[in-house]
């Protein structure tokens, strides 16, 4: 029987880590993810798990140590936020190109500056082209579920890529909410033992990890890595299907909420999408056909699938909790707009930057946004296509 | 109980407002409610004004914004009345609870014309008498449970006893003091 509990997002992911019991966790603390290494080191100290916890001196070192452990053949993970992820930058690319299925529990927080500790997706979005799989959560339940599914996708022989499981800093990581947990033995059976095909500690097969590749071979290596990313789409779906059998919870590459017959759609990522659902219910009660597409898997990017799901919409607001300083909108806006263009979408599209540095977003903000979409559907996009929500004037 | 109860806590860093909000979420969860308990984070330090929130509902809670139109407001530190707009958005059919030793007439002028109910409790007196130290959050927690009718107060006391027993298994004297603070607060709030 499923276990009804209440816990914060950080507690939930730490509990998932405990159930998975990975081999090695090097970590360096940073708000708001600090509780993750804190809780896990408690589990270790109390003998609940036999994970090797390594308190390192920086995030550059935590990712390096995770890579060393993973290359040796261990199941490795770390956790971080914001500037901590930025300090891992060099290593992120090496982990992905070395095809090391490391898990990184990321608690989203904006990158400095101005210095701020609150939620924004600029940290993980900055790493979107580093070759890592990325999966996002709306709440503590999804953060927990995503972590339990993480290694199954990352370690799959058709994928073999590191995975970032992301949740919103404070809003999800520090809020206590209801959650349904899965029994230890079911989780253990679902995740299984890690059996790497190639690893450094295998004396039968001497090998090098991360050597220089001459131009004659380097491009092929990169193309092979891209194939792993493309293959991950199907693996995410297959793993989710299996996960449904032990949890009763259904996951896809994205979630559609009242999108079937929607004329106006919001597309976005993370905790604010729960708030959008309440706005949709209120609008539907008034006969307004509002719907939501919530992105779960951002890498690989399910552009074609999302464009197909949005095919019936007249006006779409693509939401970015991130300013990419391109002068042309945010990352989700740019990528989804291009996918919609390729799908020959006729919808009017706006790209909305919101929630930077923890700026709150309310039900009425979404209600107003849907009102704007209804106007745009009739009169077209009047002002700039790329705009801000909740900005003080 | 209302279908959804929203509570906003105003306190100062170190007074335990966040802990009280999380404890309320705990006990409400234990009686089968859907709950949220969360603080609003900034550059926290001892003594700085902080805000924490609770949503308690019979249905799944999906909203992840702060609370702007609360049913109830708890003011853990009365000096905040002068610097924070504590009644902002507070529903008129709700109530505000203030920790003070003053009579209500002296508090009303600070409430910006709020027409709902005002409750007061001297949490300092309760805490000093029950615990010998000033921890206002436990009395405030008991008082808001009584006022909001979020749950039956007997059930609340049972849940709190079980939870504190677990938490302070090695310090029975802390358990006793806290239980006394809760009992006294249920009596003293007016």
Coordinates of C-alpha atoms in Angstrom, one line a residue:
Chain A
X1 CA 0.0 0.0 0.0
X2 CA 1.2 3.5 -0.9
X3 CA 2.4 5.6 2.1
X4 CA 0.6 8.9 2.7
X5 CA 3.0 11.5 4.1
X6 CA 3.6 15.2 4.2
X7 CA 7.0 16.6 3.5
X8 CA 8.9 19.3 1.8
X9 CA 10.4 18.9 -1.7
X10 CA 13.9 18.5 -0.3
X11 CA 12.7 15.9 2.2
X12 CA 11.0 14.1 -0.6
X13 CA 14.0 13.9 -2.9
X14 CA 16.3 13.0 0.1
X15 CA 13.8 10.2 0.9
X16 CA 14.0 9.0 -2.8
X17 CA 17.8 9.0 -2.6
X18 CA 17.5 7.0 0.6
X19 CA 15.3 4.4 -1.1
X20 CA 17.5 4.2 -4.2
X21 CA 20.7 4.0 -2.0
X22 CA 23.2 5.1 -4.7
X23 CA 26.9 4.3 -4.2
X24 CA 28.6 7.7 -4.0
X25 CA 27.4 11.2 -3.3
X26 CA 30.0 14.0 -3.3
X27 CA 28.3 17.4 -2.5
X28 CA 28.9 21.0 -1.5
X29 CA 26.1 22.9 0.2
X30 CA 24.3 25.9 -1.4
X31 CA 20.9 27.4 -0.7
X32 CA 18.2 26.1 -1.3
X33 CA 19.6 22.6 -2.0
X34 CA 21.7 22.4 1.2
X35 CA 19.2 20.2 2.9
X36 CA 19.8 17.4 0.4
X37 CA 23.4 16.6 1.3
X38 CA 22.4 17.4 4.9
X39 CA 19.6 14.8 5.0
X40 CA 21.6 12.2 3.0
X41 CA 24.6 12.5 5.3
X42 CA 22.2 12.0 8.2
X43 CA 21.0 8.8 6.6
X44 CA 24.6 7.7 6.1
X45 CA 25.6 8.6 9.7
X46 CA 22.6 6.7 11.1
X47 CA 23.4 3.6 9.0
X48 CA 20.2 3.8 7.0
X49 CA 22.1 3.7 3.7
X50 CA 25.6 2.7 2.7
X51 CA 26.2 5.5 0.2
X52 CA 29.8 6.9 0.3
X53 CA 29.2 10.6 1.2
X54 CA 32.1 12.8 0.2
X55 CA 32.1 16.4 1.6
X56 CA 34.1 18.2 -1.1
X57 CA 35.5 21.7 -1.2
X58 CA 33.6 23.0 -4.2
X59 CA 31.0 22.2 -6.8
X60 CA 33.7 21.8 -9.4
X61 CA 35.0 19.0 -7.1
X62 CA 31.6 17.5 -6.4
X63 CA 31.0 17.0 -10.1
X64 CA 34.5 15.8 -10.7
X65 CA 34.2 13.3 -7.9
X66 CA 30.8 12.1 -9.2
X67 CA 32.4 11.6 -12.6
X68 CA 35.3 9.6 -11.1
X69 CA 32.9 7.4 -9.2
X70 CA 30.6 6.9 -12.2
X71 CA 33.5 6.1 -14.5
X72 CA 34.8 3.6 -12.0
X73 CA 31.4 1.8 -12.3
X74 CA 29.5 3.3 -9.3
X75 CA 26.0 4.8 -9.3
X76 CA 26.8 8.5 -8.4
X77 CA 24.8 11.6 -7.7
X78 CA 25.2 15.1 -6.4
X79 CA 22.9 18.1 -5.6
X80 CA 23.2 21.8 -6.1
X81 CA 21.6 25.1 -7.0
X82 CA 22.4 28.3 -8.9
X83 CA 26.1 29.3 -8.7
X84 CA 26.9 25.8 -7.6
X85 CA 25.8 24.5 -10.9
X86 CA 27.7 27.3 -12.7
X87 CA 30.9 26.2 -11.0
X88 CA 30.3 22.7 -12.4
X89 CA 30.1 24.0 -15.9
X90 CA 33.3 22.6 -17.4
X91 CA 32.5 19.2 -15.8
X92 CA 28.9 19.1 -16.9
X93 CA 30.0 18.8 -20.6
X94 CA 32.7 16.2 -19.7
X95 CA 30.2 14.1 -17.7
X96 CA 27.7 14.1 -20.6
X97 CA 30.3 13.4 -23.4
X98 CA 31.9 10.6 -21.3
X99 CA 28.4 9.1 -21.2
X100 CA 28.3 8.9 -17.4
X101 CA 24.8 8.4 -16.1
X102 CA 25.2 10.6 -13.0
X103 CA 22.1 12.0 -11.3
X104 CA 22.0 15.7 -10.2
X105 CA 19.2 16.8 -7.9
X106 CA 18.9 20.4 -8.9
X107 CA 16.9 22.9 -6.8
X108 CA 16.3 25.8 -9.2
X109 CA 17.5 29.2 -8.1
X110 CA 18.5 32.2 -10.1
X111 CA 22.0 33.0 -11.1
X112 CA 23.6 36.1 -9.6
X113 CA 23.0 39.1 -9.9
X114 CA 21.6 40.9 -8.3
X115 CA 22.4 38.3 -5.6
X116 CA 19.2 36.5 -4.7
X117 CA 18.4 33.0 -3.4
X118 CA 14.9 32.5 -4.8
X119 CA 13.4 30.4 -7.6
X120 CA 14.2 31.0 -11.2
X121 CA 15.2 28.5 -13.9
X122 CA 18.2 30.4 -15.2
X123 CA 20.6 27.9 -13.6
X124 CA 19.4 24.7 -15.3
X125 CA 18.4 26.6 -18.5
X126 CA 21.9 27.9 -18.8
X127 CA 23.0 24.2 -18.8
X128 CA 20.4 23.2 -21.4
X129 CA 23.0 22.6 -24.1
X130 CA 25.5 20.7 -21.9
X131 CA 24.2 17.3 -23.0
X132 CA 22.4 16.5 -19.7
X133 CA 18.9 15.1 -19.7
X134 CA 16.5 17.5 -17.9
X135 CA 13.3 16.8 -16.1
X136 CA 11.2 19.3 -14.1
X137 CA 8.7 19.0 -11.3
X138 CA 5.5 20.9 -10.4
X139 CA 5.5 19.8 -6.8
X140 CA 7.1 17.6 -4.2
X141 CA 5.3 14.5 -5.5
X142 CA 6.8 15.0 -9.0
X143 CA 10.2 15.8 -7.6
X144 CA 10.1 12.5 -5.7
X145 CA 8.8 10.5 -8.7
X146 CA 11.2 12.0 -11.1
X147 CA 14.2 11.1 -9.0
X148 CA 13.0 7.5 -8.7
X149 CA 12.7 7.2 -12.4
X150 CA 16.0 9.1 -13.1
X151 CA 18.6 6.3 -13.1
X152 CA 16.4 4.1 -15.2
X153 CA 16.5 6.6 -18.0
X154 CA 20.1 7.8 -17.6
X155 CA 21.6 4.3 -17.4
X156 CA 19.5 2.8 -20.2
X157 CA 21.9 1.4 -22.9
X158 CA 20.3 3.5 -25.6
X159 CA 20.8 6.7 -23.6
X160 CA 23.8 6.6 -21.2
X161 CA 23.7 10.3 -20.3
X162 CA 23.6 12.2 -17.0
X163 CA 20.3 13.5 -15.7
X164 CA 19.3 16.7 -13.9
X165 CA 16.0 16.4 -11.9
X166 CA 14.9 19.9 -11.2
X167 CA 12.4 21.4 -8.7
X168 CA 11.6 25.0 -7.8
X169 CA 13.7 26.5 -5.1
X170 CA 11.8 27.2 -1.9
X171 CA 8.4 27.1 -3.5
X172 CA 8.8 23.3 -3.9
X173 CA 12.0 22.6 -1.9
X174 CA 10.9 24.2 1.3
X175 CA 7.1 23.9 1.3
X176 CA 5.5 21.1 3.2
X177 CA 2.7 19.4 1.2
X178 CA 1.0 16.0 1.0
X179 CA 2.8 13.3 -0.9
X180 CA 2.3 9.6 -1.6
X181 CA 5.5 7.5 -1.2
X182 CA 6.2 4.1 -2.6
X183 CA 7.4 1.2 -0.4
X184 CA 11.1 0.7 -0.2
X185 CA 11.1 -2.8 -1.8
X186 CA 9.1 -1.6 -4.8
X187 CA 11.5 1.3 -5.4
X188 CA 14.5 -1.0 -5.1
X189 CA 13.0 -3.5 -7.5
X190 CA 12.0 -0.8 -9.9
X191 CA 15.4 1.0 -9.9
X192 CA 17.4 -2.2 -9.8
X193 CA 21.2 -2.7 -9.5
X194 CA 23.5 -0.7 -11.8
X195 CA 25.4 -2.9 -14.1
X196 CA 27.6 -0.8 -16.3
X197 CA 28.8 -2.3 -19.5
X198 CA 32.2 -0.5 -19.5
X199 CA 33.9 0.8 -16.4
X200 CA 37.4 1.6 -15.1
X201 CA 37.5 -1.0 -12.4
X202 CA 36.9 -3.8 -14.8
X203 CA 40.3 -5.4 -15.0
X204 CA 39.2 -7.6 -17.9
X205 CA 38.8 -4.5 -20.1
X206 CA 41.4 -1.8 -19.6
X207 CA 40.1 1.5 -21.0
X208 CA 40.6 5.3 -20.9
X209 CA 37.8 7.8 -20.1
X210 CA 37.9 11.3 -21.6
X211 CA 41.0 11.1 -23.8
X212 CA 41.8 13.5 -26.6
X213 CA 39.8 12.8 -29.8
X214 CA 41.3 13.9 -33.0
X215 CA 39.1 15.7 -35.6
X216 CA 38.8 12.4 -37.5
X217 CA 36.8 10.9 -34.7
X218 CA 35.5 13.8 -32.5
X219 CA 32.5 14.7 -34.6
X220 CA 31.3 11.1 -34.7
X221 CA 31.5 11.0 -30.9
X222 CA 29.3 14.1 -30.7
X223 CA 26.8 12.7 -33.1
X224 CA 26.6 9.5 -31.1
X225 CA 26.0 11.5 -28.0
X226 CA 23.2 13.4 -29.7
X227 CA 21.7 10.0 -30.7
X228 CA 21.6 9.1 -27.0
X229 CA 19.7 12.3 -26.3
X230 CA 17.2 11.6 -29.1
X231 CA 16.7 8.0 -27.9
X232 CA 15.9 9.2 -24.4
X233 CA 12.4 10.4 -25.5
X234 CA 11.2 6.9 -25.9
X235 CA 13.0 5.6 -22.8
X236 CA 11.4 8.4 -20.7
X237 CA 8.0 7.2 -21.9
X238 CA 8.8 3.5 -21.4
X239 CA 10.1 4.0 -17.9
X240 CA 7.1 6.2 -17.0
X241 CA 4.8 3.4 -18.1
X242 CA 6.5 0.9 -15.8
X243 CA 6.5 3.5 -13.0
X244 CA 2.7 3.8 -13.4
X245 CA 2.4 0.2 -12.5
X246 CA 4.1 0.6 -9.1
X247 CA 2.7 4.1 -8.3
X248 CA -0.6 4.5 -10.2
X249 CA 0.8 7.9 -11.3
X250 CA 1.0 8.7 -15.0
X251 CA 3.8 10.7 -16.6
X252 CA 4.6 11.7 -20.2
X253 CA 7.1 14.0 -21.8
X254 CA 4.7 16.8 -20.8
X255 CA 1.3 17.1 -19.1
X256 CA -1.8 18.3 -20.9
X257 CA -4.4 19.9 -18.6
X258 CA -7.7 20.6 -20.3
X259 CA -5.8 21.1 -23.6
X260 CA -7.9 18.8 -25.8
X261 CA -10.4 21.5 -26.9
X262 CA -8.5 24.5 -25.6
X263 CA -8.5 27.7 -27.7
X264 CA -6.0 29.5 -25.5
X265 CA -3.0 27.7 -24.0
X266 CA -0.3 28.4 -21.6
X267 CA 3.0 26.4 -21.8
X268 CA 5.4 26.5 -18.9
X269 CA 7.5 24.6 -16.4
X270 CA 7.4 24.1 -12.7
X271 CA 5.4 25.0 -9.6
X272 CA 3.5 28.0 -11.2
X273 CA 1.8 25.5 -13.5
X274 CA -0.2 24.2 -10.6
X275 CA -1.4 27.8 -10.0
X276 CA -2.3 28.0 -13.7
X277 CA -4.6 24.9 -13.3
X278 CA -6.7 26.7 -10.7
X279 CA -7.1 29.7 -13.1
X280 CA -8.1 27.3 -15.9
X281 CA -10.8 25.7 -13.7
X282 CA -12.2 29.2 -12.9
X283 CA -12.2 30.2 -16.6
X284 CA -13.7 27.0 -17.7
X285 CA -16.6 27.6 -15.3
X286 CA -17.2 30.8 -17.3
X287 CA -17.1 28.9 -20.6
X288 CA -13.7 30.1 -21.6
X289 CA -11.6 27.3 -23.3
X290 CA -8.3 27.6 -21.5
X291 CA -5.8 24.9 -21.3
X292 CA -2.2 24.1 -20.2
X293 CA 0.8 22.3 -21.5
X294 CA 3.3 21.7 -18.6
X295 CA 6.7 20.7 -19.8
X296 CA 8.2 17.8 -17.8
X297 CA 11.1 16.7 -20.0
X298 CA 13.0 19.6 -21.4
X299 CA 16.0 17.6 -22.6
X300 CA 15.5 15.9 -25.0
X301 CA 13.1 18.6 -26.2
X302 CA 9.8 17.2 -27.3
X303 CA 9.1 20.0 -29.9
X304 CA 7.2 17.9 -32.4
X305 CA 5.0 16.3 -29.8
X306 CA 4.2 19.6 -28.1
X307 CA 3.4 21.3 -31.4
X308 CA 1.0 18.4 -32.2
X309 CA -0.7 18.8 -28.8
X310 CA -1.1 22.5 -29.3
X311 CA -2.4 22.2 -32.9
X312 CA -6.0 23.2 -32.1
X313 CA -5.0 26.4 -30.1
X314 CA -5.7 29.9 -31.5
X315 CA -3.3 31.7 -29.1
X316 CA -0.4 30.4 -27.0
X317 CA 1.6 32.0 -24.2
X318 CA 5.0 30.3 -23.7
X319 CA 6.2 31.1 -20.2
X320 CA 9.9 31.3 -19.3
X321 CA 11.0 31.6 -15.6
X322 CA 14.3 32.8 -17.0
X323 CA 15.7 35.8 -18.9
X324 CA 18.2 34.5 -21.4
X325 CA 19.4 38.0 -22.5
X326 CA 19.1 37.1 -26.1
X327 CA 16.9 40.1 -26.7
X328 CA 14.5 37.6 -28.3
X329 CA 12.7 35.9 -25.4
X330 CA 13.5 32.9 -23.2
X331 CA 14.7 29.4 -24.0
X332 CA 11.4 27.6 -23.9
X333 CA 9.9 30.4 -26.0
X334 CA 12.6 30.2 -28.6
X335 CA 12.6 26.4 -28.9
X336 CA 8.9 25.9 -28.9
X337 CA 8.2 28.8 -31.3
X338 CA 10.6 27.1 -33.8
X339 CA 8.9 23.7 -33.3
X340 CA 5.5 25.3 -33.9
X341 CA 6.8 27.0 -37.1
X342 CA 8.1 23.7 -38.4
X343 CA 4.6 22.2 -37.6
X344 CA 3.1 25.0 -39.6
X345 CA 1.1 26.3 -36.6
X346 CA -1.3 29.1 -37.3
X347 CA -1.5 30.1 -33.7
X348 CA -0.6 33.6 -32.4
X349 CA 2.3 33.2 -30.0
X350 CA 3.7 35.3 -27.2
X351 CA 6.6 34.6 -25.0
X352 CA 6.2 35.6 -21.3
X353 CA 9.0 36.0 -18.9
X354 CA 7.8 35.7 -15.3
X355 CA 8.7 34.8 -11.8
X356 CA 12.3 36.0 -11.9
X357 CA 14.2 35.8 -8.5
X358 CA 11.1 34.4 -6.8
X359 CA 8.6 37.0 -8.0
X360 CA 5.3 35.5 -7.1
X361 CA 2.7 34.5 -9.7
X362 CA -1.0 34.4 -8.7
X363 CA -4.1 32.7 -10.0
X364 CA -5.3 36.1 -11.2
X365 CA -2.1 36.7 -13.2
X366 CA -3.0 33.6 -15.2
X367 CA -6.6 34.7 -15.5
X368 CA -5.4 38.0 -17.0
X369 CA -3.0 36.3 -19.2
X370 CA -5.7 34.1 -20.7
X371 CA -7.8 37.2 -21.2
X372 CA -4.9 38.7 -23.2
X373 CA -4.7 35.5 -25.2
X374 CA -8.4 35.7 -26.1
X375 CA -7.8 39.3 -27.3
X376 CA -4.7 38.3 -29.3
X377 CA -6.6 35.4 -30.9
X378 CA -9.0 37.9 -32.5
X379 CA -6.8 41.0 -32.9
X380 CA -3.4 39.5 -33.3
X381 CA -0.2 40.3 -31.3
X382 CA -0.2 44.1 -30.9
X383 CA 2.8 44.9 -28.8
X384 CA 6.1 43.1 -28.6
X385 CA 5.9 39.3 -28.9
X386 CA 8.3 38.9 -26.0
X387 CA 7.1 40.5 -22.7
X388 CA 7.2 40.4 -18.9
X389 CA 4.5 39.4 -16.4
X390 CA 4.3 40.8 -12.9
X391 CA 7.0 43.5 -13.6
X392 CA 6.6 46.6 -11.3
X393 CA 6.3 49.8 -13.2
Chain B
X1 CA -14.7 24.0 8.8
X2 CA -14.4 26.1 5.6
X3 CA -13.5 24.1 2.5
X4 CA -10.2 25.9 2.2
X5 CA -8.6 27.8 5.1
X6 CA -5.7 30.2 4.3
X7 CA -3.6 31.6 7.2
X8 CA -0.8 34.2 7.1
X9 CA 1.7 34.3 9.9
X10 CA 3.7 37.5 10.8
X11 CA 6.6 37.1 13.1
X12 CA 10.2 38.0 13.6
X13 CA 13.1 35.7 12.8
X14 CA 13.7 33.4 15.8
X15 CA 10.2 33.4 17.2
X16 CA 9.2 30.2 15.6
X17 CA 6.4 31.4 13.2
X18 CA 7.7 29.2 10.5
X19 CA 7.9 26.2 12.9
X20 CA 4.4 26.9 14.0
X21 CA 3.1 27.0 10.4
X22 CA 4.9 23.6 9.7
X23 CA 3.4 22.1 12.9
X24 CA 0.0 23.3 11.9
X25 CA 0.4 21.6 8.5
X26 CA 1.5 18.4 10.4
X27 CA -1.5 18.2 12.7
X28 CA -3.9 19.1 9.9
X29 CA -2.3 16.4 7.7
X30 CA -2.8 13.9 10.6
X31 CA -6.5 14.4 10.5
X32 CA -6.7 13.8 6.8
X33 CA -6.5 17.2 5.3
X34 CA -4.6 18.5 2.3
X35 CA -2.0 20.9 3.6
X36 CA 0.6 23.5 2.7
X37 CA 3.0 25.1 5.1
X38 CA 5.7 27.4 3.7
X39 CA 7.7 30.4 4.7
X40 CA 8.5 33.4 2.5
X41 CA 12.3 33.5 2.2
X42 CA 14.5 36.6 2.1
X43 CA 17.7 37.6 3.8
X44 CA 16.5 36.1 7.1
X45 CA 18.2 37.0 10.4
X46 CA 17.1 37.1 14.0
X47 CA 14.6 39.8 14.7
X48 CA 13.8 40.6 11.0
X49 CA 10.1 40.5 10.0
X50 CA 9.2 37.2 8.4
X51 CA 6.0 35.7 6.8
X52 CA 4.8 32.1 6.7
X53 CA 1.7 30.6 5.3
X54 CA -0.8 27.7 5.6
X55 CA -3.3 26.3 3.3
X56 CA -5.6 23.6 4.7
X57 CA -8.2 22.1 2.5
X58 CA -10.4 19.0 1.9
X59 CA -9.2 19.0 -1.7
X60 CA -5.9 18.8 -3.4
X61 CA -4.0 22.1 -3.3
X62 CA -2.3 23.1 -6.6
X63 CA -1.8 26.8 -6.0
X64 CA 1.8 27.7 -5.3
X65 CA 1.5 31.5 -4.8
X66 CA 1.7 33.3 -1.5
X67 CA -1.5 34.1 0.3
X68 CA -3.0 37.6 -0.4
X69 CA -6.6 37.2 0.9
X70 CA -6.2 35.1 4.0
X71 CA -9.0 33.9 6.2
X72 CA -6.9 34.4 9.3
X73 CA -3.8 36.4 10.2
X74 CA -1.5 35.6 13.2
X75 CA 0.7 38.3 14.5
X76 CA 3.3 36.7 16.7
X77 CA 5.0 40.0 17.6
X78 CA 2.9 43.1 18.2
X79 CA 5.7 45.5 17.3
X80 CA 5.0 44.4 13.7
X81 CA 1.6 46.1 13.8
X82 CA 3.3 49.4 13.2
X83 CA 5.6 48.4 10.4
X84 CA 3.8 45.6 8.5
X85 CA 0.3 45.9 6.8
X86 CA -0.9 42.9 8.7
X87 CA -4.6 43.2 7.8
X88 CA -3.9 43.6 4.0
X89 CA -6.4 41.4 2.1
X90 CA -7.7 39.8 5.3
X91 CA -11.2 38.6 4.8
X92 CA -13.8 40.4 6.9
X93 CA -15.5 37.1 7.8
X94 CA -12.1 35.9 9.1
X95 CA -10.2 37.1 12.1
X96 CA -6.8 38.4 13.3
X97 CA -5.0 37.1 16.3
X98 CA -2.5 39.3 18.1
X99 CA 0.1 38.4 20.7
X100 CA -0.2 41.2 23.2
X101 CA -0.8 42.0 26.9
X102 CA -2.8 45.1 26.0
X103 CA -6.6 45.4 25.9
X104 CA -8.2 45.1 22.5
X105 CA -9.1 48.8 22.4
X106 CA -5.4 49.6 22.2
X107 CA -4.9 47.2 19.3
X108 CA -7.8 48.2 17.1
X109 CA -6.4 51.6 16.0
X110 CA -3.5 49.6 14.4
X111 CA -5.7 47.5 12.3
X112 CA -6.5 50.1 9.5
X113 CA -10.2 49.8 10.0
X114 CA -10.4 46.0 9.7
X115 CA -14.0 45.0 10.4
X116 CA -13.5 41.3 11.1
X117 CA -12.9 39.8 14.5
X118 CA -9.9 40.6 16.7
X119 CA -8.6 38.0 19.2
X120 CA -5.7 38.6 21.6
X121 CA -3.6 36.4 23.8
X122 CA -0.7 37.2 26.0
X123 CA 1.7 34.6 24.7
X124 CA 4.6 35.9 26.7
X125 CA 2.7 35.4 30.0
X126 CA 1.7 31.9 28.9
X127 CA 5.1 30.9 27.7
X128 CA 6.9 32.2 30.8
X129 CA 4.5 30.5 33.1
X130 CA 4.6 27.2 31.2
X131 CA 8.1 27.0 29.9
X132 CA 10.0 29.6 31.9
X133 CA 11.3 31.0 28.5
X134 CA 9.7 33.2 25.8
X135 CA 8.7 30.9 22.9
X136 CA 5.5 32.6 21.6
X137 CA 4.9 30.1 18.8
X138 CA 3.2 27.3 20.8
X139 CA 0.6 29.5 22.4
X140 CA -0.1 31.2 19.1
X141 CA -0.5 27.8 17.4
X142 CA -3.1 26.6 19.9
X143 CA -4.9 29.9 19.8
X144 CA -5.2 29.9 16.0
X145 CA -6.4 26.3 15.9
X146 CA -9.2 27.3 18.3
X147 CA -10.2 30.4 16.5
X148 CA -10.0 29.0 12.9
X149 CA -11.8 25.8 14.0
X150 CA -9.5 24.0 11.6
X151 CA -9.9 21.0 13.9
X152 CA -11.4 19.9 17.1
X153 CA -9.2 21.2 20.0
X154 CA -9.2 17.9 21.8
X155 CA -8.0 16.1 18.7
X156 CA -5.4 18.9 18.2
X157 CA -4.1 18.3 21.8
X158 CA -3.9 14.5 21.2
X159 CA -2.0 15.0 18.0
X160 CA 0.4 17.6 19.5
X161 CA 1.1 15.3 22.5
X162 CA 2.0 12.4 20.1
X163 CA 4.2 14.6 17.9
X164 CA 6.0 16.3 20.8
X165 CA 6.5 13.0 22.6
X166 CA 8.2 11.7 19.5
X167 CA 10.3 14.9 19.1
X168 CA 11.4 15.3 22.7
X169 CA 11.6 11.6 23.6
X170 CA 14.7 12.3 25.7
X171 CA 13.5 15.6 27.3
X172 CA 10.2 14.8 29.0
X173 CA 10.3 18.2 30.8
X174 CA 10.1 20.0 27.5
X175 CA 7.1 18.0 26.5
X176 CA 5.3 18.8 29.7
X177 CA 6.0 22.6 29.4
X178 CA 4.9 22.7 25.8
X179 CA 1.7 20.8 26.5
X180 CA 1.0 23.2 29.4
X181 CA 1.6 26.2 27.1
X182 CA -0.9 24.8 24.6
X183 CA -3.6 24.1 27.3
X184 CA -3.2 27.5 28.8
X185 CA -3.4 29.2 25.4
X186 CA -6.7 27.5 24.6
X187 CA -8.0 29.0 27.8
X188 CA -6.4 32.4 27.6
X189 CA -7.2 33.5 24.0
X190 CA -10.1 35.9 23.9

